[in-house]
Short mmCIF file of C-alpha atoms and ligand atoms in Angstrom, two decimals:
data_model
loop_
_atom_site.label_atom_id
_atom_site.label_comp_id
_atom_site.label_asym_id
_atom_site.label_seq_id
_atom_site.Cartn_x
_atom_site.Cartn_y
_atom_site.Cartn_z
CA UNK A 1 33.25 6.92 50.07
CA UNK A 2 37.00 5.81 49.98
CA UNK A 3 38.45 6.69 46.45
CA UNK A 4 38.65 4.75 43.32
CA UNK A 5 39.85 3.85 38.96
CA UNK A 6 37.93 2.75 37.80
CA UNK A 7 38.77 1.03 34.21
CA UNK A 8 36.67 -1.61 31.96
CA UNK A 9 37.57 -3.26 28.60
CA UNK A 10 35.87 -5.97 27.99
CA UNK A 11 33.02 -5.72 24.91
CA UNK A 12 30.26 -7.82 25.81
CA UNK A 13 27.60 -8.98 23.55
CA UNK A 14 24.55 -9.96 25.00
CA UNK A 15 21.89 -11.98 23.32
CA UNK A 16 20.43 -14.86 21.16
CA UNK A 17 22.36 -15.81 18.26
CA UNK A 18 25.09 -13.23 18.94
CA UNK A 19 27.13 -16.26 18.72
CA UNK A 20 27.36 -15.33 15.08
CA UNK A 21 29.47 -11.88 15.32
CA UNK A 22 32.86 -13.73 16.43
CA UNK A 23 34.22 -13.28 13.34
CA UNK A 24 33.31 -8.97 13.52
CA UNK A 25 35.35 -9.99 17.05
CA UNK A 26 38.51 -11.42 16.45
CA UNK A 27 41.49 -9.45 13.14
CA UNK A 28 41.20 -10.81 10.07
CA UNK A 29 44.02 -12.63 9.24
CA UNK A 30 44.50 -13.22 12.94
CA UNK A 31 46.27 -17.86 13.73
CA UNK A 32 43.45 -18.81 16.78
CA UNK A 33 42.76 -21.11 18.82
CA UNK A 34 39.84 -22.29 20.20
CA UNK A 35 39.73 -23.20 23.57
CA UNK A 36 37.52 -25.94 25.78
CA UNK A 37 36.03 -28.30 27.85
CA UNK A 38 35.02 -31.55 28.18
CA UNK A 39 32.82 -31.81 25.82
CA UNK A 40 29.33 -30.12 26.15
CA UNK A 41 29.55 -27.34 23.62
CA UNK A 42 29.81 -30.66 21.09
CA UNK A 43 26.64 -31.85 22.33
CA UNK A 44 24.58 -28.74 23.33
CA UNK A 45 25.37 -26.64 19.93
CA UNK A 46 27.81 -24.16 20.45
CA UNK A 47 30.95 -25.46 18.97
CA UNK A 48 29.06 -25.44 15.59
CA UNK A 49 28.01 -22.29 16.35
CA UNK A 50 31.23 -20.74 17.05
CA UNK A 51 33.21 -23.13 14.05
CA UNK A 52 30.66 -21.74 11.31
CA UNK A 53 31.83 -18.20 12.44
CA UNK A 54 34.58 -18.44 12.72
CA UNK A 55 34.90 -20.75 8.83
CA UNK A 56 37.35 -17.67 7.42
CA UNK A 57 40.00 -18.39 10.14
CA UNK A 58 42.87 -20.84 10.80
CA UNK A 59 41.32 -22.66 14.23
CA UNK A 60 43.15 -25.08 16.83
CA UNK A 61 40.84 -26.04 18.89
CA UNK A 62 42.51 -27.15 22.46
CA UNK A 63 40.39 -29.86 24.32
CA UNK A 64 39.95 -31.09 27.63
CA UNK A 65 40.19 -27.64 29.57
CA UNK A 66 38.47 -30.00 33.67
CA UNK A 67 37.41 -27.87 35.61
CA UNK A 68 39.91 -26.62 38.02
CA UNK A 69 41.36 -25.55 35.37
CA UNK A 70 45.28 -27.48 35.91
CA UNK A 71 48.35 -26.32 34.99
CA UNK A 72 50.03 -28.76 33.79
CA UNK A 73 46.70 -29.67 30.45
CA UNK A 74 47.75 -25.77 29.87
CA UNK A 75 51.27 -26.57 29.85
CA UNK A 76 50.05 -28.99 26.38
CA UNK A 77 48.25 -26.05 24.91
CA UNK A 78 50.93 -23.60 25.60
CA UNK A 79 53.79 -25.97 23.28
CA UNK A 80 51.02 -25.54 21.07
CA UNK A 81 50.70 -21.60 20.93
CA UNK A 82 54.38 -21.18 20.77
CA UNK A 83 55.41 -24.30 17.82
CA UNK A 84 52.15 -22.92 16.33
CA UNK A 85 52.42 -18.90 16.69
CA UNK A 86 49.36 -18.50 17.49
CA UNK A 87 47.99 -15.13 17.17
CA UNK A 88 44.61 -15.04 19.03
CA UNK A 89 43.07 -17.24 21.57
CA UNK A 90 39.24 -18.18 22.24
CA UNK A 91 37.89 -19.52 25.38
CA UNK A 92 34.67 -21.22 25.07
CA UNK A 93 33.30 -21.81 27.90
CA UNK A 94 33.00 -21.31 31.35
CA UNK A 95 35.25 -19.83 34.52
CA UNK A 96 38.02 -23.08 34.06
CA UNK A 97 38.27 -22.76 30.94
CA UNK A 98 38.04 -19.11 30.27
CA UNK A 99 40.78 -18.39 33.87
CA UNK A 100 42.60 -21.32 31.40
CA UNK A 101 42.70 -19.19 28.24
CA UNK A 102 44.52 -16.12 30.99
CA UNK A 103 47.01 -18.35 32.19
CA UNK A 104 47.79 -18.83 28.91
CA UNK A 105 48.01 -15.86 27.34
CA UNK A 106 49.80 -14.38 30.39
CA UNK A 107 52.14 -17.61 29.43
CA UNK A 108 53.01 -17.01 25.83
CA UNK A 109 54.58 -13.73 26.51
CA UNK A 110 55.94 -14.45 29.80
CA UNK A 111 60.21 -14.82 29.60
CA UNK A 112 60.70 -16.27 32.99
CA UNK A 113 62.05 -19.71 32.76
CA UNK A 114 58.67 -21.25 34.69
CA UNK A 115 55.17 -20.26 34.58
CA UNK A 116 54.10 -20.95 37.57
CA UNK A 117 56.28 -18.51 39.03
CA UNK A 118 53.38 -16.13 37.63
CA UNK A 119 50.89 -17.50 40.23
CA UNK A 120 54.26 -18.16 42.93
CA UNK A 121 54.87 -14.99 42.67
CA UNK A 122 52.08 -13.24 42.00
CA UNK A 123 53.19 -11.50 38.86
CA UNK A 124 50.83 -8.95 37.82
CA UNK A 125 49.79 -9.44 33.65
CA UNK A 126 50.43 -6.21 32.63
CA UNK A 127 50.47 -7.28 28.71
CA UNK A 128 49.23 -10.56 27.62
CA UNK A 129 47.78 -12.10 24.56
CA UNK A 130 45.02 -11.13 22.93
CA UNK A 131 41.66 -13.16 23.68
CA UNK A 132 38.45 -13.55 23.24
CA UNK A 133 35.57 -15.66 25.67
CA UNK A 134 32.46 -16.83 24.56
CA UNK A 135 31.09 -17.95 27.93
CA UNK A 136 28.68 -21.39 28.34
CA UNK A 137 27.91 -20.91 32.47
CA UNK A 138 26.68 -18.05 34.35
CA UNK A 139 29.29 -17.97 37.82
CA UNK A 140 32.42 -16.48 38.17
CA UNK A 141 32.91 -13.46 36.22
CA UNK A 142 35.73 -14.00 34.53
CA UNK A 143 34.43 -13.22 31.20
CA UNK A 144 34.56 -9.45 32.34
CA UNK A 145 37.05 -8.95 34.77
CA UNK A 146 40.99 -9.43 34.58
CA UNK A 147 41.82 -12.45 37.34
CA UNK A 148 41.46 -15.81 37.56
CA UNK A 149 42.14 -19.26 39.28
CA UNK A 150 44.80 -22.22 38.54
CA UNK A 151 44.76 -25.41 39.78
CA UNK A 152 48.07 -28.06 40.39
CA UNK A 153 47.54 -31.48 41.58
CA UNK A 154 50.70 -32.61 41.78
CA UNK A 155 51.24 -30.01 44.50
CA UNK A 156 47.46 -29.80 45.48
CA UNK A 157 47.53 -25.78 44.90
CA UNK A 158 44.94 -23.64 43.93
CA UNK A 159 46.55 -19.87 43.27
CA UNK A 160 44.87 -16.80 41.57
CA UNK A 161 46.64 -14.66 39.43
CA UNK A 162 45.54 -11.30 37.03
CA UNK A 163 46.54 -7.85 36.32
CA UNK A 164 45.13 -5.22 33.33
CA UNK A 165 46.44 -6.92 30.85
CA UNK A 166 44.41 -9.91 31.38
CA UNK A 167 41.10 -8.92 30.53
CA UNK A 168 38.88 -10.69 27.43
CA UNK A 169 39.07 -8.22 24.67
CA UNK A 170 35.47 -8.92 23.94
CA UNK A 171 32.97 -11.62 25.54
CA UNK A 172 30.30 -13.10 24.00
CA UNK A 173 26.66 -14.29 26.57
CA UNK A 174 24.43 -15.62 24.10
CA UNK A 175 21.47 -16.68 28.05
CA UNK A 176 20.27 -19.92 25.87
CA UNK A 177 23.88 -21.39 26.46
CA UNK A 178 22.72 -21.45 30.04
CA UNK A 179 18.79 -24.74 29.05
CA UNK A 180 21.85 -27.14 28.73
CA UNK A 181 23.38 -26.92 31.76
CA UNK A 182 23.21 -28.98 35.06
CA UNK A 183 21.43 -28.31 37.68
CA UNK A 184 24.30 -28.98 40.03
CA UNK A 185 26.54 -26.53 38.45
CA UNK A 186 23.35 -23.45 38.27
CA UNK A 187 23.38 -23.54 41.35
CA UNK A 188 27.01 -23.23 41.97
CA UNK A 189 26.67 -20.00 39.13
CA UNK A 190 24.35 -18.50 41.80
CA UNK A 191 26.62 -18.94 44.92
CA UNK A 192 29.49 -17.85 43.21
CA UNK A 193 27.66 -14.87 41.88
CA UNK A 194 26.13 -14.12 45.48
CA UNK A 195 29.16 -14.85 47.35
CA UNK A 196 31.11 -11.96 45.07
CA UNK A 197 28.51 -9.59 46.04
CA UNK A 198 29.53 -10.38 49.74
CA UNK A 199 32.18 -10.36 49.97
CA UNK A 200 32.22 -7.01 48.51
CA UNK A 201 29.48 -5.80 50.85
CA UNK A 202 29.76 -7.42 53.88
CA UNK A 203 31.84 -5.59 55.57
CA UNK A 204 31.30 -2.56 57.46
CA UNK A 205 29.34 0.70 56.00
CA UNK A 206 31.82 3.25 53.66
CA UNK A 207 28.89 5.30 53.34
CA UNK A 208 28.99 4.36 49.42
CA UNK A 209 25.12 4.28 48.90
CA UNK A 210 24.75 3.54 45.21
CA UNK A 211 27.51 0.72 45.31
CA UNK A 212 25.81 -0.40 48.41
CA UNK A 213 22.20 -0.22 46.56
CA UNK A 214 24.03 -1.38 43.77
CA UNK A 215 25.29 -4.90 45.12
CA UNK A 216 22.00 -5.26 47.10
CA UNK A 217 20.65 -5.28 43.52
CA UNK A 218 22.03 -7.53 42.12
CA UNK A 219 21.33 -10.19 45.11
CA UNK A 220 18.12 -9.65 45.48
CA UNK A 221 17.79 -10.42 41.52
CA UNK A 222 19.80 -13.62 41.88
CA UNK A 223 16.83 -14.67 45.21
CA UNK A 224 14.01 -13.82 42.72
CA UNK A 225 15.50 -15.99 40.27
CA UNK A 226 17.06 -18.66 41.67
CA UNK A 227 14.14 -20.99 42.14
CA UNK A 228 12.12 -20.19 38.52
CA UNK A 229 15.89 -20.87 36.94
CA UNK A 230 16.58 -24.07 38.92
CA UNK A 231 13.16 -25.90 37.91
CA UNK A 232 13.49 -24.58 34.36
CA UNK A 233 16.87 -23.31 32.52
CA UNK A 234 14.92 -22.78 29.75
CA UNK A 235 13.85 -19.74 30.77
CA UNK A 236 14.83 -17.15 28.88
CA UNK A 237 13.93 -14.51 30.82
CA UNK A 238 14.94 -16.21 33.69
CA UNK A 239 19.03 -17.03 32.36
CA UNK A 240 19.35 -13.66 30.66
CA UNK A 241 19.12 -11.70 34.10
CA UNK A 242 20.90 -14.71 35.67
CA UNK A 243 23.84 -14.41 33.41
CA UNK A 244 24.09 -10.74 33.96
CA UNK A 245 23.87 -10.99 37.04
CA UNK A 246 26.76 -13.19 37.44
CA UNK A 247 28.22 -11.02 35.07
CA UNK A 248 28.14 -8.10 37.43
CA UNK A 249 28.89 -9.85 40.51
CA UNK A 250 32.95 -9.99 39.54
CA UNK A 251 33.17 -6.93 37.11
CA UNK A 252 35.25 -4.42 39.36
CA UNK A 253 32.03 -2.04 39.61
CA UNK A 254 31.08 -2.93 43.12
CA UNK A 255 34.29 -3.32 44.38
CA UNK A 256 35.21 0.81 43.80
CA UNK A 257 34.92 2.98 46.79
CA UNK A 258 34.18 0.25 49.78
CA UNK A 259 36.00 -1.77 52.07
CA UNK A 260 36.47 -5.66 50.67
CA UNK A 261 36.66 -8.86 52.30
CA UNK A 262 38.16 -11.77 50.06
CA UNK A 263 38.75 -14.11 53.19
CA UNK A 264 35.94 -16.11 51.85
CA UNK A 265 37.41 -16.69 48.45
CA UNK A 266 41.04 -17.32 50.14
CA UNK A 267 39.86 -20.14 52.55
CA UNK A 268 37.90 -21.76 50.50
CA UNK A 269 39.86 -22.50 47.03
CA UNK A 270 41.62 -24.79 49.85
CA UNK A 271 39.13 -26.29 50.20
CA UNK A 272 39.66 -27.67 46.49
CA UNK A 273 42.68 -28.10 46.51
CA UNK A 274 42.32 -30.29 49.37
CA UNK A 275 39.65 -31.86 48.38
CA UNK A 276 38.31 -30.93 44.71
CA UNK A 277 34.99 -29.40 46.39
CA UNK A 278 33.57 -27.42 43.98
CA UNK A 279 34.41 -24.34 44.05
CA UNK A 280 31.12 -22.40 45.21
CA UNK A 281 30.16 -24.74 47.49
CA UNK A 282 33.51 -24.95 48.82
CA UNK A 283 32.33 -20.40 49.98
CA UNK A 284 28.58 -21.84 51.42
CA UNK A 285 30.70 -24.03 53.64
CA UNK A 286 33.12 -21.34 54.90
CA UNK A 287 29.79 -18.46 55.31
CA UNK A 288 28.06 -18.34 57.71
CA UNK A 289 31.33 -19.55 59.87
CA UNK A 290 33.07 -16.24 59.36
CA UNK A 291 30.13 -14.32 59.22
CA UNK A 292 29.96 -15.11 62.54
CA UNK A 293 33.71 -15.38 63.92
CA UNK A 294 33.32 -11.46 62.62
CA UNK A 295 30.18 -10.61 63.60
CA UNK A 296 31.04 -7.14 65.80
CA UNK A 297 32.44 -6.14 62.96
CA UNK A 298 30.21 -7.19 59.96
CA UNK A 299 26.93 -6.56 62.18
CA UNK A 300 25.92 -3.36 60.91
CA UNK A 301 26.14 -4.31 56.56
CA UNK A 302 24.50 -7.83 58.27
CA UNK A 303 21.63 -6.14 59.52
CA UNK A 304 21.46 -4.17 56.76
CA UNK A 305 21.29 -6.63 53.96
CA UNK A 306 18.49 -8.28 56.63
CA UNK A 307 16.29 -6.07 55.93
CA UNK A 308 16.66 -4.94 53.00
CA UNK A 309 17.20 -8.01 51.53
CA UNK A 310 14.91 -10.79 53.60
CA UNK A 311 12.59 -8.23 55.31
CA UNK A 312 13.97 -8.53 58.38
CA UNK A 313 12.13 -5.00 60.01
CA UNK A 314 11.41 -6.66 63.85
CA UNK A 315 14.80 -6.40 66.79
CA UNK A 316 18.36 -4.87 67.57
CA UNK A 317 20.75 -4.65 65.08
CA UNK A 318 22.62 -7.80 66.85
CA UNK A 319 18.94 -9.95 66.06
CA UNK A 320 18.66 -8.34 62.35
CA UNK A 321 22.64 -9.54 61.97
CA UNK A 322 22.11 -13.31 63.51
CA UNK A 323 18.81 -13.46 61.23
CA UNK A 324 20.82 -12.04 57.96
CA UNK A 325 23.25 -15.58 58.60
CA UNK A 326 20.36 -18.03 59.06
CA UNK A 327 18.47 -16.82 55.60
CA UNK A 328 21.59 -16.62 54.06
CA UNK A 329 22.57 -20.83 55.13
CA UNK A 330 18.73 -21.21 53.56
CA UNK A 331 18.83 -19.58 51.01
CA UNK A 332 22.76 -21.32 50.15
CA UNK A 333 20.59 -25.25 50.98
CA UNK A 334 17.29 -24.41 49.21
CA UNK A 335 20.11 -23.87 46.01
CA UNK A 336 20.52 -28.03 47.50
CA UNK A 337 24.34 -26.72 49.17
CA UNK A 338 25.31 -28.03 52.01
CA UNK A 339 27.63 -25.94 54.32
CA UNK A 340 29.12 -28.51 56.47
CA UNK A 341 32.86 -29.64 55.55
CA UNK A 342 32.01 -32.69 57.49
CA UNK A 343 29.54 -33.16 54.00
CA UNK A 344 31.31 -33.40 51.33
CA UNK A 345 34.68 -35.25 53.77
CA UNK A 346 35.33 -38.15 56.02
CA UNK A 347 38.87 -37.21 56.56
CA UNK A 348 38.17 -32.64 57.87
CA UNK A 349 39.86 -33.07 61.13
CA UNK A 350 42.74 -31.83 60.51
CA UNK A 351 41.68 -28.89 57.53
CA UNK A 352 42.12 -25.97 59.26
CA UNK A 353 45.67 -26.81 61.00
CA UNK A 354 46.32 -27.24 57.06
CA UNK A 355 45.51 -24.05 55.99
CA UNK A 356 46.68 -22.36 59.20
CA UNK A 357 50.32 -23.81 57.85
CA UNK A 358 49.68 -22.85 54.21
CA UNK A 359 48.60 -19.58 55.08
CA UNK A 360 51.67 -18.82 57.63
CA UNK A 361 54.36 -20.40 54.95
CA UNK A 362 53.57 -18.21 51.89
CA UNK A 363 52.78 -14.93 54.91
CA UNK A 364 49.38 -14.31 54.40
CA UNK A 365 48.53 -12.80 57.35
CA UNK A 366 46.16 -9.71 56.22
CA UNK A 367 43.84 -10.42 55.65
CA UNK A 368 39.83 -9.90 55.26
CA UNK A 369 38.46 -6.27 55.37
CA UNK A 370 40.32 -4.49 58.27
CA UNK A 371 43.77 -6.46 56.29
CA UNK A 372 43.88 -8.97 60.16
CA UNK A 373 42.84 -11.97 60.15
CA UNK A 374 46.17 -14.14 60.38
CA UNK A 375 46.44 -17.80 60.68
CA UNK A 376 44.97 -18.28 63.82
CA UNK A 377 41.89 -16.13 62.93
CA UNK A 378 41.74 -18.91 59.92
CA UNK A 379 42.21 -22.09 62.02
CA UNK A 380 38.93 -20.65 64.15
CA UNK A 381 36.72 -20.19 61.26
CA UNK A 382 37.56 -22.70 59.15
CA UNK A 383 37.15 -25.43 62.16
CA UNK A 384 32.93 -23.75 63.03
CA UNK A 385 32.52 -24.99 58.97
CA UNK A 386 33.63 -28.83 60.53
O1 NZQ B 1 33.69 -29.03 30.37
P1 NZQ B 1 32.22 -29.28 29.87
O2 NZQ B 1 32.00 -30.42 29.72
O3 NZQ B 1 32.49 -27.87 29.33
O4 NZQ B 1 31.65 -28.72 31.26
C1 NZQ B 1 31.50 -27.60 31.99
C2 NZQ B 1 31.90 -28.25 33.13
O5 NZQ B 1 31.95 -29.92 33.64
C3 NZQ B 1 30.15 -27.49 32.34
N1 NZQ B 1 29.59 -26.73 30.94
C4 NZQ B 1 29.88 -25.50 31.34
N2 NZQ B 1 28.67 -24.66 30.29
C5 NZQ B 1 27.56 -25.39 30.16
C6 NZQ B 1 28.77 -27.09 30.61
N3 NZQ B 1 27.86 -28.56 30.51
C7 NZQ B 1 26.93 -27.78 29.61
N4 NZQ B 1 26.09 -26.90 29.01
C8 NZQ B 1 26.48 -25.87 29.36
N5 NZQ B 1 26.32 -24.65 29.30
O6 NZQ B 1 30.06 -27.06 34.06
C9 NZQ B 1 30.98 -27.57 34.25
C10 NZQ B 1 31.36 -26.56 34.66
O7 NZQ B 1 32.97 -25.31 34.55
P2 NZQ B 1 33.24 -24.46 35.34
O8 NZQ B 1 33.91 -23.81 33.66
O9 NZQ B 1 34.83 -25.18 36.30
O10 NZQ B 1 32.34 -23.44 36.22
P3 NZQ B 1 32.71 -22.55 36.94
O11 NZQ B 1 32.20 -20.99 35.74
O12 NZQ B 1 31.88 -22.06 37.75
O13 NZQ B 1 34.11 -22.46 37.17
C11 NZQ B 1 34.74 -23.07 38.01
C12 NZQ B 1 36.62 -21.58 38.38
O14 NZQ B 1 36.20 -20.15 38.17
C13 NZQ B 1 37.22 -19.66 39.16
C14 NZQ B 1 37.06 -20.67 40.12
O15 NZQ B 1 37.99 -21.61 41.16
C15 NZQ B 1 36.75 -22.01 39.49
O16 NZQ B 1 38.14 -22.86 39.01
N6 NZQ B 1 37.19 -19.06 39.63
C16 NZQ B 1 37.40 -17.63 38.68
C17 NZQ B 1 37.10 -16.39 39.40
C18 NZQ B 1 37.15 -15.53 38.33
N7 NZQ B 1 38.25 -15.82 37.14
O17 NZQ B 1 36.55 -14.26 38.17
C19 NZQ B 1 36.26 -16.10 39.84
C20 NZQ B 1 36.05 -17.52 41.46
O18 NZQ B 1 35.81 -16.82 42.18
C21 NZQ B 1 36.21 -18.27 41.33
O19 NZQ B 1 37.44 -19.00 42.32
ZN1 ZN B 2 34.27 -17.34 43.35
#
């Protein structure tokens, strides 16, 4: 096991009816900005619950944060935060709204001229404006981590940011919100969380027996609840396990003491930036080719995963590892998710070159758990996804 430090300060308030506890978590007298997306919270009752809980606060609303939170829209919110002297941010939504609020938390205290530099120059946020979240869509784990991903339509970029100042102060997670989520987004949530575990698990054996078992238990739980929650999002047992699995997949715990990959996400983000493909689906497109391309280096973990998640008992390490890739792709298909880029766009031919060139420009030459995948390897992996 590798050395590690672990600190996660986010308070989780989990369960039915817990949105009412909001007011106990936000300092009295705060001037609150409530931020949300395109309006799903208005039709499913979450907005009313939040407003009722906030009736003792001065609240300013900012709506319209889109999926893949857009920089130019966030700048409008930043103006209001400054002019109205907001002191607490409350994100009510999925990963996009929460990530948008993380950007604002950082940008509100940033002293540089152009807030995009936080992303373009990878400036770590040591301290941000305090914010909390009410999660409406299990998927990203953003409710309990300190990372965010922001898009900029003008330049077709999608870049990450983070730092210890960007953990939510609290996150309220009521699994009853899952009942209004469309099937497509439920599938995305399962897919994204599954990929988060794979990025931190499908590397090479590092003697981290407990981390492996925790990671495997999240994968097993997602596989078990996937058909239930896809069929009936009002199934509370499935919804609560779905929600907690997504959080546990990316709250920092399973990455401690182990090597991590994250190359699939790096390539996937480019597919969203270029073609607007849902984040989760980009991961399904890249994963099979990535595992095949890096087969020899990942085969021991692939075989362990084949045995423990998919009950593959027969064959050599290589055969089990190959079965693992097939079972994984079949699982993505069972969620209704296509795994080839050509199923999402007809103009894919130049994609690998474009992505490889972008990685060259940014100096991204050390991807993957061995930190040795550069633009040439990325080009081949992306080509395998066509
Ligand atoms: O905007 P509204 O109307 O609210 O509709 C949203 C949105 O259209 C809808 N939705 C959310 N909760 C709902 C609901 N509809 C009905 N009922 C509910 N309860 O779902 C749509 C998608 O929402 P979005 O927030 O975009 O989805 P998700 O949570 O999957 O977030 C994706 C974003 O997170 C980033 C992705 O790149 C992408 O930008 N990620 C963030 C990470 C992080 N911060 O740690 C890690 C991830 O790897 C990922 O990159
Ligand atoms: Zn993800």
